[in-house]
PDB file of C-alpha atoms in Angstrom:
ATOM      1  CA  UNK P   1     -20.288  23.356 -13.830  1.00 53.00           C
ATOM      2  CA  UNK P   2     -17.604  22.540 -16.470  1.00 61.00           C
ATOM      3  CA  UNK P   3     -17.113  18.904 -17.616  1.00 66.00           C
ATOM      4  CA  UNK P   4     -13.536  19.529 -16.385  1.00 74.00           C
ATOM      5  CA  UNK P   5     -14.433  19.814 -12.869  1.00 87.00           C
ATOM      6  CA  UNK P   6     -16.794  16.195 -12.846  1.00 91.00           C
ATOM      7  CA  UNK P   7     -15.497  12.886 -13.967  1.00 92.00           C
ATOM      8  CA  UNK P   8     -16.949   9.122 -14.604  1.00 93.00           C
ATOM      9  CA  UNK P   9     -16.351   7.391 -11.297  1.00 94.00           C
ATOM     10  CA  UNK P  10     -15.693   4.223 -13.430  1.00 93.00           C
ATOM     11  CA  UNK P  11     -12.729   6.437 -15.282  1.00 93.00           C
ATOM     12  CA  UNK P  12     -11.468   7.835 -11.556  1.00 94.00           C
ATOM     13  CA  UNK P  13     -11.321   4.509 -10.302  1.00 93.00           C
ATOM     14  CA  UNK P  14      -9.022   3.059 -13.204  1.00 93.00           C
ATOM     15  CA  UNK P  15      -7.322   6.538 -12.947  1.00 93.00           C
ATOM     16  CA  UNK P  16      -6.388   5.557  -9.312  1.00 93.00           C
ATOM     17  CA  UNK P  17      -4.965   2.331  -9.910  1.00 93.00           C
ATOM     18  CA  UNK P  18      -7.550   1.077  -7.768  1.00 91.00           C
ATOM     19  CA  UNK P  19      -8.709  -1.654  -9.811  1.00 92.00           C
ATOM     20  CA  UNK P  20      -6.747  -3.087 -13.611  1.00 93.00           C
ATOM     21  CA  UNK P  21      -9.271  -2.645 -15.961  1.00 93.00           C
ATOM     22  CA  UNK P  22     -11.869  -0.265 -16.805  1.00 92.00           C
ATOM     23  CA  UNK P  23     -14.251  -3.356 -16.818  1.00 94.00           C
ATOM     24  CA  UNK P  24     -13.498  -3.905 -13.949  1.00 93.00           C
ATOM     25  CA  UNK P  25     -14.213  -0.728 -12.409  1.00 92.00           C
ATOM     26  CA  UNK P  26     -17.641  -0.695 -13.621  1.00 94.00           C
ATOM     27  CA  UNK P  27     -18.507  -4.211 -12.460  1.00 93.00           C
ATOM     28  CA  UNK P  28     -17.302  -2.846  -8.804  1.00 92.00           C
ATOM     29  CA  UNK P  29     -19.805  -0.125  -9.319  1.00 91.00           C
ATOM     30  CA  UNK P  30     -22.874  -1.940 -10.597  1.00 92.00           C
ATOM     31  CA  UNK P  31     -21.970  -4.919  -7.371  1.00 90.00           C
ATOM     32  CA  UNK P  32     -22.935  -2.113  -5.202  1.00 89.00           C
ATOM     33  CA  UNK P  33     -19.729  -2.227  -3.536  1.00 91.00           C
ATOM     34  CA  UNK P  34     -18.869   1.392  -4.180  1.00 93.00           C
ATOM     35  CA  UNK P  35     -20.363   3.925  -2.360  1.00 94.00           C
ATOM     36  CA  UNK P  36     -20.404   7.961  -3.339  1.00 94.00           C
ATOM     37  CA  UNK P  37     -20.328  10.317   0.005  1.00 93.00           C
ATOM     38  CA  UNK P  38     -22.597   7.523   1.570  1.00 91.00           C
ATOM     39  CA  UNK P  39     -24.294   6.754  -1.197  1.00 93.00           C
ATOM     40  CA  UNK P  40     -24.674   3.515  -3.383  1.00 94.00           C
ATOM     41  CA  UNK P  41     -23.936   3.653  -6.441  1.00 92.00           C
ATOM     42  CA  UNK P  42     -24.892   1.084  -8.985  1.00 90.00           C
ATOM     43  CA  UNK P  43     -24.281   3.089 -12.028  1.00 91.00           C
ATOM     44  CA  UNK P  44     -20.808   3.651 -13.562  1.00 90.00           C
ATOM     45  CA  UNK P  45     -20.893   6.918 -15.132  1.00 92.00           C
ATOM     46  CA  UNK P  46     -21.651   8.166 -12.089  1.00 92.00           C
ATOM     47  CA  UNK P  47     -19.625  11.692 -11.594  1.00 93.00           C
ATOM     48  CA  UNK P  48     -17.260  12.119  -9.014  1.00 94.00           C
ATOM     49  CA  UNK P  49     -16.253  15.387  -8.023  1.00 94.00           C
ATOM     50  CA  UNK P  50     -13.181  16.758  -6.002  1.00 94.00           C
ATOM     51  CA  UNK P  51     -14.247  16.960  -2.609  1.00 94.00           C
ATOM     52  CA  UNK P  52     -16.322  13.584  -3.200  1.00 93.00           C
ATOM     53  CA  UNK P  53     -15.281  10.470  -0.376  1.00 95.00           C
ATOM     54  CA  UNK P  54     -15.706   7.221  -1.848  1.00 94.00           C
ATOM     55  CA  UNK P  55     -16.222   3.906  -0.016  1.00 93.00           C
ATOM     56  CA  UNK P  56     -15.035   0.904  -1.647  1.00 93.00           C
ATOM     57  CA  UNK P  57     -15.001  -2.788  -0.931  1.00 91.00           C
ATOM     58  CA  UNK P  58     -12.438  -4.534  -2.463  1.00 87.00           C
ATOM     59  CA  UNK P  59     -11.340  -8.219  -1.849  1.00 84.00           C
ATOM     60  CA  UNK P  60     -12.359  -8.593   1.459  1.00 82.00           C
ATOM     61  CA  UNK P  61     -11.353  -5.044   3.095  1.00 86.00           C
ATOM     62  CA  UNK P  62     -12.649  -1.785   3.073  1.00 90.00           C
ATOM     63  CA  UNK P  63     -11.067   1.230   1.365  1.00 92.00           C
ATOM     64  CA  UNK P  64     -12.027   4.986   1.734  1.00 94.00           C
ATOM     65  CA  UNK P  65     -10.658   7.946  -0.870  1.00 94.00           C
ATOM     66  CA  UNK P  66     -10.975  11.272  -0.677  1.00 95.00           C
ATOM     67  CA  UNK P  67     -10.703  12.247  -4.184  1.00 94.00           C
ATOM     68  CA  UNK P  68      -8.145  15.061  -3.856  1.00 94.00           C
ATOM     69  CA  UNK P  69      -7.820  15.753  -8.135  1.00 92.00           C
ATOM     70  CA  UNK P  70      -9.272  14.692 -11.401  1.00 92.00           C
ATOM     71  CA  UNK P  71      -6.868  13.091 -13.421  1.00 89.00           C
ATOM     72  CA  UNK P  72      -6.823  13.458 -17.481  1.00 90.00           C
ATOM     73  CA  UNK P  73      -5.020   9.628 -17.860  1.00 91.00           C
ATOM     74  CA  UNK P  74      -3.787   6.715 -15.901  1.00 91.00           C
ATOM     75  CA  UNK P  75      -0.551   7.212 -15.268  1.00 89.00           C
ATOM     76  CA  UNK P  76       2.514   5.121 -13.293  1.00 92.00           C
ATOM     77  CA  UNK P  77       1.345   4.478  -9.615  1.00 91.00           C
ATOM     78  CA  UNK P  78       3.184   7.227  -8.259  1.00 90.00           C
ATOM     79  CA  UNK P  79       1.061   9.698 -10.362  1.00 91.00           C
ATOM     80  CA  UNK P  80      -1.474   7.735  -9.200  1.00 90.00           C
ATOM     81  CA  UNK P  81      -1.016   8.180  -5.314  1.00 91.00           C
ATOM     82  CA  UNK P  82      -1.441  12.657  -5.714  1.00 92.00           C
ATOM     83  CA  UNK P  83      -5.221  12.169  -6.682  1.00 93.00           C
ATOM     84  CA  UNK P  84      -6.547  10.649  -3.787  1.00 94.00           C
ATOM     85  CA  UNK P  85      -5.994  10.392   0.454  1.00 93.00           C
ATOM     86  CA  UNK P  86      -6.450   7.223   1.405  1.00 90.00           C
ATOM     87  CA  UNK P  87      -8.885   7.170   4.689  1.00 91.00           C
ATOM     88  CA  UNK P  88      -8.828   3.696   5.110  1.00 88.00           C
ATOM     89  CA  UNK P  89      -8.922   2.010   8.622  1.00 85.00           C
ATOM     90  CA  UNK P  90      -6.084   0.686   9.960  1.00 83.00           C
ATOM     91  CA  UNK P  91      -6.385  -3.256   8.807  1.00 77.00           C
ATOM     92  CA  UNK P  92      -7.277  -5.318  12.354  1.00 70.00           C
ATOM     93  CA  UNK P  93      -3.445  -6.545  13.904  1.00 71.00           C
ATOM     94  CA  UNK P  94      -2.880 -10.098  12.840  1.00 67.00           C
ATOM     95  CA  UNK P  95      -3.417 -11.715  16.166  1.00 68.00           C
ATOM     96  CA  UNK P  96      -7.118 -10.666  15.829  1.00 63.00           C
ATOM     97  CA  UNK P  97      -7.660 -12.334  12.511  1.00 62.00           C
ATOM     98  CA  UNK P  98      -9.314 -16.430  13.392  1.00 66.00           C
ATOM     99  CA  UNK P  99      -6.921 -19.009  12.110  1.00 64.00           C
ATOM    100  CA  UNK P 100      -7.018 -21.483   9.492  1.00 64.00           C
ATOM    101  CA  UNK P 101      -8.943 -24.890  10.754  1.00 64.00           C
ATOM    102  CA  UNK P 102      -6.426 -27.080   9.540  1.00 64.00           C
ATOM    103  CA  UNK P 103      -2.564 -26.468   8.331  1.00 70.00           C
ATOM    104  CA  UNK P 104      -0.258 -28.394   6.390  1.00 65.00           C
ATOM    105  CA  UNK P 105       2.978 -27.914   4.950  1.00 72.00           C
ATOM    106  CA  UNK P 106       2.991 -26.684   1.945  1.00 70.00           C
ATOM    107  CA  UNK P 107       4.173 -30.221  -0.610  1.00 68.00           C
ATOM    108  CA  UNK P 108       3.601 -32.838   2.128  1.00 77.00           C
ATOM    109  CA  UNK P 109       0.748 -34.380  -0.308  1.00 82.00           C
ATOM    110  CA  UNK P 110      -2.431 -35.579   0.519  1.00 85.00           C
ATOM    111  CA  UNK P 111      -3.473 -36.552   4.059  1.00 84.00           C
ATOM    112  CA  UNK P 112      -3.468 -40.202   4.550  1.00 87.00           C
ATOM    113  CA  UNK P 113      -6.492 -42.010   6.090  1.00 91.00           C
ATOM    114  CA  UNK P 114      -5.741 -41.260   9.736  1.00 90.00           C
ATOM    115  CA  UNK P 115      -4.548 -37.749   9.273  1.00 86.00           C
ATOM    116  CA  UNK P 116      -8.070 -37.110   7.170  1.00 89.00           C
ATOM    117  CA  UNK P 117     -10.099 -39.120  10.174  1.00 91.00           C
ATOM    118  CA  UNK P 118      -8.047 -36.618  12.668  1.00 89.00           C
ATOM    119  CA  UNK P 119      -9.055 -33.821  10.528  1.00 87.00           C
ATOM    120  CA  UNK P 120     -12.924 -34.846  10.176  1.00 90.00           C
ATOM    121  CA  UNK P 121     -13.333 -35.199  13.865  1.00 89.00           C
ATOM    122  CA  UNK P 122     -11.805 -31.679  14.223  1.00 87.00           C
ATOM    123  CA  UNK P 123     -14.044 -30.145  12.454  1.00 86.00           C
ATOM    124  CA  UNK P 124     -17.182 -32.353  13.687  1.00 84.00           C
ATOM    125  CA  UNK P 125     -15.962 -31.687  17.210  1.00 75.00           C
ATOM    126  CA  UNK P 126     -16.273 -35.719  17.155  1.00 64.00           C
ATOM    127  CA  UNK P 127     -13.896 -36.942  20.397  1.00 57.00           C
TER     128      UNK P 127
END
């Protein structure tokens, strides 16, 4: 197998615009929050191969990518988009998601003292 037909799943990721940095993409990799065809992978020079599925968790959702091609730089996004599928789930509909526990308008300041005691006996289920 020719070292054009493996690359460093650190490189892939940055390749993919999945993460900013290089850095970055190997600190996502030794978090354990990449996974190779199942597999954890804690290492960043890991090779990924075309064919390969990787799991990813990235700020709070889930993302899978078939790796379709091996790119040979990062390119603009668009470039970006032809080297992977994007199995993802479907994010859960927004009605699903639990709401905040309190909400203010954005600039209206700080709470006074009875909005705060309102607020503390909300969330201590105080009547």
């Amino acid at each position: 197998m020719s070292d054009t037909d493996k690359l460093r799943i650190d490189k892939w990721l940055w390749f993919a615009r999945v993460v900013k940095t290089r850095a970055a993409a190997s600190a996502l990799c030794e978090d354990g929050s990449v996974r190779l065809n199942g597999v954890r992978v804690d290492q960043a020079h890991k090779a990924v191969r075309i064919g390969d599925v990787l799991t990813i968790g990235l700020h709070s959702q889930v993302k899978v990518l078939k790796v379709v091609a091996l790119a040979e730089r990062r390119g603009p996004y668009s470039e970006a988009q032809h080297i992977y599928e994007d199995q993802s789930p479907a994010p859960p509909p927004r009605a699903e998601l639990p709401s905040p526990v309190a909400e203010r308008d954005s600039g209206s300041g700080r709470p006074t003292k009875a909005e705060r005691r309102a607020m503390d006996r909300l969330k201590d289920g105080d009547d």
